[in-house]
mmCIF file of C-alpha atoms in Angstrom:
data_model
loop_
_atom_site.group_PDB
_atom_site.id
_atom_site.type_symbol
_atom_site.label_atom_id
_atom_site.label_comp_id
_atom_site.label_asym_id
_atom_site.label_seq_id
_atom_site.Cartn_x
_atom_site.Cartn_y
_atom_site.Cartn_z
ATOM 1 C CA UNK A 1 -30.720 -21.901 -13.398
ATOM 2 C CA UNK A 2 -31.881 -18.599 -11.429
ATOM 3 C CA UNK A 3 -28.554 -18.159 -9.793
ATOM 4 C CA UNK A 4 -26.922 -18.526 -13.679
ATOM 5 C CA UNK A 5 -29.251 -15.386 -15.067
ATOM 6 C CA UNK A 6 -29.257 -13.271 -11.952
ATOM 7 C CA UNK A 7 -25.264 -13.329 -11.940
ATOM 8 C CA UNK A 8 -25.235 -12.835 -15.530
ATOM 9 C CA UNK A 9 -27.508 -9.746 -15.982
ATOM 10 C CA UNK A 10 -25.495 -8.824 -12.364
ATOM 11 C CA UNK A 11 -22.114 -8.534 -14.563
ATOM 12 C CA UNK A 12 -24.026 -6.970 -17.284
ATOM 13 C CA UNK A 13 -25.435 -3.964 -15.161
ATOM 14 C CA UNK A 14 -22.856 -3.998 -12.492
ATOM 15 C CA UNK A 15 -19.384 -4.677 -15.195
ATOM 16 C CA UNK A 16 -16.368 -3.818 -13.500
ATOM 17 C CA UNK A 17 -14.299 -1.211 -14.988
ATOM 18 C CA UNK A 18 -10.742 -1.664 -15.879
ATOM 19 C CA UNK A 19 -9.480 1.290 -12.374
ATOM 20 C CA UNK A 20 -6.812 2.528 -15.329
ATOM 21 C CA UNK A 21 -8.257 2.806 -18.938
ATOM 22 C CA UNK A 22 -12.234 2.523 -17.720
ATOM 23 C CA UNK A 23 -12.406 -0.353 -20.321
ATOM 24 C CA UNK A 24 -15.277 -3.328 -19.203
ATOM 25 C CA UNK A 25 -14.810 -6.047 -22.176
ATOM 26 C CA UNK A 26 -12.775 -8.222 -19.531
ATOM 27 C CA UNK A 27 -15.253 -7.510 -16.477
ATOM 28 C CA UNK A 28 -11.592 -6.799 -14.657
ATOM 29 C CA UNK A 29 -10.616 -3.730 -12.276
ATOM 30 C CA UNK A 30 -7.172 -4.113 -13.626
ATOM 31 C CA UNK A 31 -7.670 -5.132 -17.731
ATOM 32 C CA UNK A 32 -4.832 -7.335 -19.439
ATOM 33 C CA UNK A 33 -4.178 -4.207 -21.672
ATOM 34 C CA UNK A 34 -2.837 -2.157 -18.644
ATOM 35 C CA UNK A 35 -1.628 -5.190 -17.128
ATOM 36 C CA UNK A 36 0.701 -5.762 -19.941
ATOM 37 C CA UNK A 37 2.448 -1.933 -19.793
ATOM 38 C CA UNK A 38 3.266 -2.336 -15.960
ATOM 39 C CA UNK A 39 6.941 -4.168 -14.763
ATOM 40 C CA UNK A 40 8.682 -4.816 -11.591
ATOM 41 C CA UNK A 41 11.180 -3.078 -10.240
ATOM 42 C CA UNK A 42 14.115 -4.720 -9.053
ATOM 43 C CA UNK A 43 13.340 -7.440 -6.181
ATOM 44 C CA UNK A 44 16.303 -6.250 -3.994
ATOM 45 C CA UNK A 45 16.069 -3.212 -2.175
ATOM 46 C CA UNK A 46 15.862 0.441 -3.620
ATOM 47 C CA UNK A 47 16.486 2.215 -0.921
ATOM 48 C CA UNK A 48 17.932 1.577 2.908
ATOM 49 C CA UNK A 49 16.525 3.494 5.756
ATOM 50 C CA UNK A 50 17.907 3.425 9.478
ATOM 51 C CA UNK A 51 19.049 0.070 8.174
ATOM 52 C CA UNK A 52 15.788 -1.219 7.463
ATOM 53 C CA UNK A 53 15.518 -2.731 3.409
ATOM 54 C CA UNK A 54 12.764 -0.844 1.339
ATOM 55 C CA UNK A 55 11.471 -2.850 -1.807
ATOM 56 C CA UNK A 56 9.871 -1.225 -4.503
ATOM 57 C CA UNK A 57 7.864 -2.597 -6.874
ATOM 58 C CA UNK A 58 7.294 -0.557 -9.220
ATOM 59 C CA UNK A 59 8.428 3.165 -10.978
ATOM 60 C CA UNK A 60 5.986 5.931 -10.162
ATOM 61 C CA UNK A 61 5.188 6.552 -13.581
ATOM 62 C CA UNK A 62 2.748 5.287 -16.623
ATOM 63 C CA UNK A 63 -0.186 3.503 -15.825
ATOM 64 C CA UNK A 64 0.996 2.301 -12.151
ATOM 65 C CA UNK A 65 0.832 6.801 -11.617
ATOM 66 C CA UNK A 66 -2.763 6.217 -12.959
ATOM 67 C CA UNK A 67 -3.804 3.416 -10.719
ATOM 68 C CA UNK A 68 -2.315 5.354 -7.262
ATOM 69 C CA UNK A 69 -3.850 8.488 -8.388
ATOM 70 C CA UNK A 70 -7.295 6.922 -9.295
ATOM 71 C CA UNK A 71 -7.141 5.180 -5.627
ATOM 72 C CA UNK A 72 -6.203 7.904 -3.490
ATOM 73 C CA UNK A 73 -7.412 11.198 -5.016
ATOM 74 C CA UNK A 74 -11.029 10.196 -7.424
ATOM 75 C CA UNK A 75 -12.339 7.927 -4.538
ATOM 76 C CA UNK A 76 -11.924 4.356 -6.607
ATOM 77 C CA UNK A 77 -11.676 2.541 -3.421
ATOM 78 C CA UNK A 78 -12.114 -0.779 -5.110
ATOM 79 C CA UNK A 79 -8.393 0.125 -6.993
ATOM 80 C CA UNK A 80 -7.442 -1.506 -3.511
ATOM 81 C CA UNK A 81 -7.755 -5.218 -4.891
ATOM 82 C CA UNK A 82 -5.277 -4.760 -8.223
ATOM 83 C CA UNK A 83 -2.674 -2.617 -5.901
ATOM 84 C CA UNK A 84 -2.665 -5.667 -3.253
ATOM 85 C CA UNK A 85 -2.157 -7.963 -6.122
ATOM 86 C CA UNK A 86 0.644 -6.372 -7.972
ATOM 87 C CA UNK A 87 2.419 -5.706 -4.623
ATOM 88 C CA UNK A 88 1.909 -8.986 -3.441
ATOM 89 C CA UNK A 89 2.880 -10.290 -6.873
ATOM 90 C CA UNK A 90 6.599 -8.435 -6.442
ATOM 91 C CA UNK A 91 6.509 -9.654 -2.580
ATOM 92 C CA UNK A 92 6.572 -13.446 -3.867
ATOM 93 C CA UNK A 93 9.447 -12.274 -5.966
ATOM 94 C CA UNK A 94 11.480 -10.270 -3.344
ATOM 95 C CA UNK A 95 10.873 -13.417 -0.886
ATOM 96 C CA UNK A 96 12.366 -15.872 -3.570
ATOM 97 C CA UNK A 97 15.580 -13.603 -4.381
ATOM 98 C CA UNK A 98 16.147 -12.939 -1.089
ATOM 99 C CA UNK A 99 15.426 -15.694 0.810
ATOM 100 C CA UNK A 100 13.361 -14.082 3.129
ATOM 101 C CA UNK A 101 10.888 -16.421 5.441
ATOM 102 C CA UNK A 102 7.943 -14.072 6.024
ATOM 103 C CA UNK A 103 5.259 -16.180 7.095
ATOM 104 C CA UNK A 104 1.705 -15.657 9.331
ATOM 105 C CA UNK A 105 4.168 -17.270 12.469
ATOM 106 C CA UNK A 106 6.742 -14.691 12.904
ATOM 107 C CA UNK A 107 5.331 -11.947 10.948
ATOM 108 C CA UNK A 108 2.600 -8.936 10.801
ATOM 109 C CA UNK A 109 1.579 -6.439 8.503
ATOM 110 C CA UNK A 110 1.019 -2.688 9.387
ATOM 111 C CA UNK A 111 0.972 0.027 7.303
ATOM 112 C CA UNK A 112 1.769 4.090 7.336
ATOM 113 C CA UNK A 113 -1.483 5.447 8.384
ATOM 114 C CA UNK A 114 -3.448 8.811 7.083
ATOM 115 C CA UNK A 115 -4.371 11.345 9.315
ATOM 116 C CA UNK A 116 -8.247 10.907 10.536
ATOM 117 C CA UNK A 117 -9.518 13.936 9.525
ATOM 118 C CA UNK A 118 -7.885 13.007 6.010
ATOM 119 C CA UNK A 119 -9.564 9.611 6.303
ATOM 120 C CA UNK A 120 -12.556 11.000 7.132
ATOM 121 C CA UNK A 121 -12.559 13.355 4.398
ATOM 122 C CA UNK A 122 -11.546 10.951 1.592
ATOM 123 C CA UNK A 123 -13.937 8.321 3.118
ATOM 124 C CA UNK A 124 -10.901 5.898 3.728
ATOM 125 C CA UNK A 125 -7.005 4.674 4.764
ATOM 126 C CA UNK A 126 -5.789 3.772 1.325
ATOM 127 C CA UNK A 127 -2.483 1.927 3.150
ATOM 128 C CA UNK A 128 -5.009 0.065 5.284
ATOM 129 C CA UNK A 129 -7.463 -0.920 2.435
ATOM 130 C CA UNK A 130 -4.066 -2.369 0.229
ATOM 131 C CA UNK A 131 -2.582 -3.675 3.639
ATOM 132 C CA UNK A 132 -5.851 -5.429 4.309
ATOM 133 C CA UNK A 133 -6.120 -6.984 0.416
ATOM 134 C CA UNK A 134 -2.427 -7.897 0.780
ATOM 135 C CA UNK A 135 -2.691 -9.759 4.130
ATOM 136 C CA UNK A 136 -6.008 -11.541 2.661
ATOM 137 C CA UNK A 137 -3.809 -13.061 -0.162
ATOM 138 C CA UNK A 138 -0.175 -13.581 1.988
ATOM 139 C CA UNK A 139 -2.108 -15.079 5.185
ATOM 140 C CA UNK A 140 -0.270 -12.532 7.726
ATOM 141 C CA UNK A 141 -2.374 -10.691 10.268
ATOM 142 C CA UNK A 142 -2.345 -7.024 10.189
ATOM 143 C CA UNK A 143 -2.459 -4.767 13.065
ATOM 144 C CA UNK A 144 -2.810 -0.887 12.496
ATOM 145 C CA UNK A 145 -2.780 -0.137 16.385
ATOM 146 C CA UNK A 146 0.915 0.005 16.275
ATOM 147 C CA UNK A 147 1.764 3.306 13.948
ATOM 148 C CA UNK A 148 -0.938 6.490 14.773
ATOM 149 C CA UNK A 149 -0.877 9.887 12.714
ATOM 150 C CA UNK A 150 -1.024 12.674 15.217
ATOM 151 C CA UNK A 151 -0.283 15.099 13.048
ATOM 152 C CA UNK A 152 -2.568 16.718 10.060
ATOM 153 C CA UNK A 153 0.582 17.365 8.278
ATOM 154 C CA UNK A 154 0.486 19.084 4.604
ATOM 155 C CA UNK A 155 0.262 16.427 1.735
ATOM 156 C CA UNK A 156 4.179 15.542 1.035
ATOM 157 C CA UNK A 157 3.728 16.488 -2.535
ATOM 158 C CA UNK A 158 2.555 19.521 -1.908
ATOM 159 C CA UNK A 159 5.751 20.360 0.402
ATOM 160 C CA UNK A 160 9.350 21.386 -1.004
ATOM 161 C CA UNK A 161 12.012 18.461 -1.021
ATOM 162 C CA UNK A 162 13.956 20.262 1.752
ATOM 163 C CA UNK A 163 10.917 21.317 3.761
ATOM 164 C CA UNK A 164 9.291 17.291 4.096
ATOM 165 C CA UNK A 165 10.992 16.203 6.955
ATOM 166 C CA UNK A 166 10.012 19.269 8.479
ATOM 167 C CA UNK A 167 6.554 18.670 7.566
ATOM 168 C CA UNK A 168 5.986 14.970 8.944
ATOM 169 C CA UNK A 169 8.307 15.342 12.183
ATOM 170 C CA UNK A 170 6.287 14.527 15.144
ATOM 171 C CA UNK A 171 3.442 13.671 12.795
ATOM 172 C CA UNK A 172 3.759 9.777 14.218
ATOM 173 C CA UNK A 173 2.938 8.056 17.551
ATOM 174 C CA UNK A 174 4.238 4.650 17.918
ATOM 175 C CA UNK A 175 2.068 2.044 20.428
ATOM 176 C CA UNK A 176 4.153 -0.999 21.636
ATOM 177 C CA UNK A 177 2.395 -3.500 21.793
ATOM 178 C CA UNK A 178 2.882 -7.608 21.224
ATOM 179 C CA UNK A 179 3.583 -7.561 17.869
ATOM 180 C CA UNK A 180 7.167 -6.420 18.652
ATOM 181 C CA UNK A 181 8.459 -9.746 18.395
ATOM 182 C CA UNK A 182 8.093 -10.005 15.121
ATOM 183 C CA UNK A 183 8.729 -9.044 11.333
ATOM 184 C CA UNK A 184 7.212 -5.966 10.895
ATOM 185 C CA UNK A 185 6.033 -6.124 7.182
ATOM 186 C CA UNK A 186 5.160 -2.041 6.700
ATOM 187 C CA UNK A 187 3.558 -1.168 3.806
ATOM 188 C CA UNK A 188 3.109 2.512 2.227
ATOM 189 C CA UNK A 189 1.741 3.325 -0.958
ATOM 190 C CA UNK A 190 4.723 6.055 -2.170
ATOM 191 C CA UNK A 191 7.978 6.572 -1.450
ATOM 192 C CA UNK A 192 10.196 9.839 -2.754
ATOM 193 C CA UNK A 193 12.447 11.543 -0.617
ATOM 194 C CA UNK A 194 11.888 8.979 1.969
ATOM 195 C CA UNK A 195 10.988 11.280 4.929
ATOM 196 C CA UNK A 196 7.853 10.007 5.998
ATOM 197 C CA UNK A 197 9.342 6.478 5.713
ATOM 198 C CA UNK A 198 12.410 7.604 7.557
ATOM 199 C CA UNK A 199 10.339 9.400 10.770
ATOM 200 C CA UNK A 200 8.365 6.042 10.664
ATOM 201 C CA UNK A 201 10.778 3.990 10.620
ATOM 202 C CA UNK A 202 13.013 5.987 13.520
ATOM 203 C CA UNK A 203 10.092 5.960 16.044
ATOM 204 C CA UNK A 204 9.872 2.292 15.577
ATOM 205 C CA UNK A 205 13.682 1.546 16.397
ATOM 206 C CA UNK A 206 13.033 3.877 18.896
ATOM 207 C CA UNK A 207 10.356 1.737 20.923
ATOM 208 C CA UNK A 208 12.451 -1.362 20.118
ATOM 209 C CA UNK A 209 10.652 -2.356 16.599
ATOM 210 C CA UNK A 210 14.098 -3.473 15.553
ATOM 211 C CA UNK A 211 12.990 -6.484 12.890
ATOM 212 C CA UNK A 212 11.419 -4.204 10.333
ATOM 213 C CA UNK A 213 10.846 -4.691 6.372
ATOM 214 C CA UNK A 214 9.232 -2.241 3.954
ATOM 215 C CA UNK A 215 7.096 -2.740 0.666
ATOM 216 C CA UNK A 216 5.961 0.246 -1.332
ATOM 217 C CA UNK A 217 3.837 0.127 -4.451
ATOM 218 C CA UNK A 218 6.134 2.689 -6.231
ATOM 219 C CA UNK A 219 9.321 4.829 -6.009
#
């Protein structure tokens, strides 16, 4: 009977807020209101880099724009848990259409990485936070020893179209290690012009990461 009160006058100090609209009726970090206004994206690939498919799951727009922004620029870390879910959510999908046979046995997760110096000064990886919710719920190991960021490299929104693959050339050190033998599941939160993806994904086929599949949260 004292664990029943405590975690009820827990949920009535500590109520989760909806990470989008701020609402706390549904004790939720991602409310069925906002849940409602967000839809997949295709579950075949938006884009093709270096030959490597790059699934989308959603438009970078509406409330999904609200979520990502929320996560990585006002510090709502916990926004980690309802991004892993809706991108693992579209992964199911993706793996169904396409037939795809991604499992913990011939698979790993890794993710584009932040600087440190930008992880230190927004307190964490976002990619490795929703990398690390998304392998919790899939069952596939991650391993963010493979992809480094050498480079402190200007925010790519903050850069002109033609100057971003400028801006992130050089900015990534790839470290072979075991996991080459396997389906590299890399996950990154954004994609636009596709130039970080694209230096990423280059230095990989360049140290013989030749089994590679991306998921982004939006295009």
């Amino acid at each position: 009977m004292f664990k029943v009160v405590f975690e009820w006058l827990a949920d009535l100090i500590y109520k989760q807020k909806c990470v989008i609209c701020g609402c706390s009726k549904t004790n939720e970090l991602l409310c069925k209101n906002c849940l409602k206004t967000v839809h997949n994206l295709s579950p075949f690939a938006q884009k093709i880099i270096e030959g490597v498919n790059i699934f989308c799951a959603f438009k970078y727009d509406g409330n999904i724009k609200i979520l990502i922004r929320n996560f990585k620029f006002n510090r709502r870390k916990n926004a980690a848990i309802p991004c892993a879910k809706l991108l693992y959510e579209y992964f199911k999908k993706v793996c169904e259409s396409n037939g795809l046979d991604l499992n913990p046995e011939n698979s790993v997760i890794t993710c584009v990485p932040s600087h440190p110096l930008r992880v230190l000064n927004r307190g964490y990886c976002h990619t490795e936070l929703i990398s690390r919710e998304f392998s919790n719920l899939c069952g596939i190991k991650t391993d963010f020893k493979i992809i480094k960021k050498v480079k402190n490299t200007l925010p790519q929104y903050k850069v002109r179209a033609n100057q971003k693959a400028k801006n992130v050339r050089g900015a990534f050190k790839i470290c072979p290690n075991h996991a080459r033998g396997k389906t590299l599941i890399l996950i990154d939160d954004i994609v636009t012009t596709s130039a970080t993806l694209f230096e990423v994904i280059s230095n990989l086929k360049k140290h013989s990461y030749n089994n590679i599949i991306c998921f982004t949260l939006a295009c």
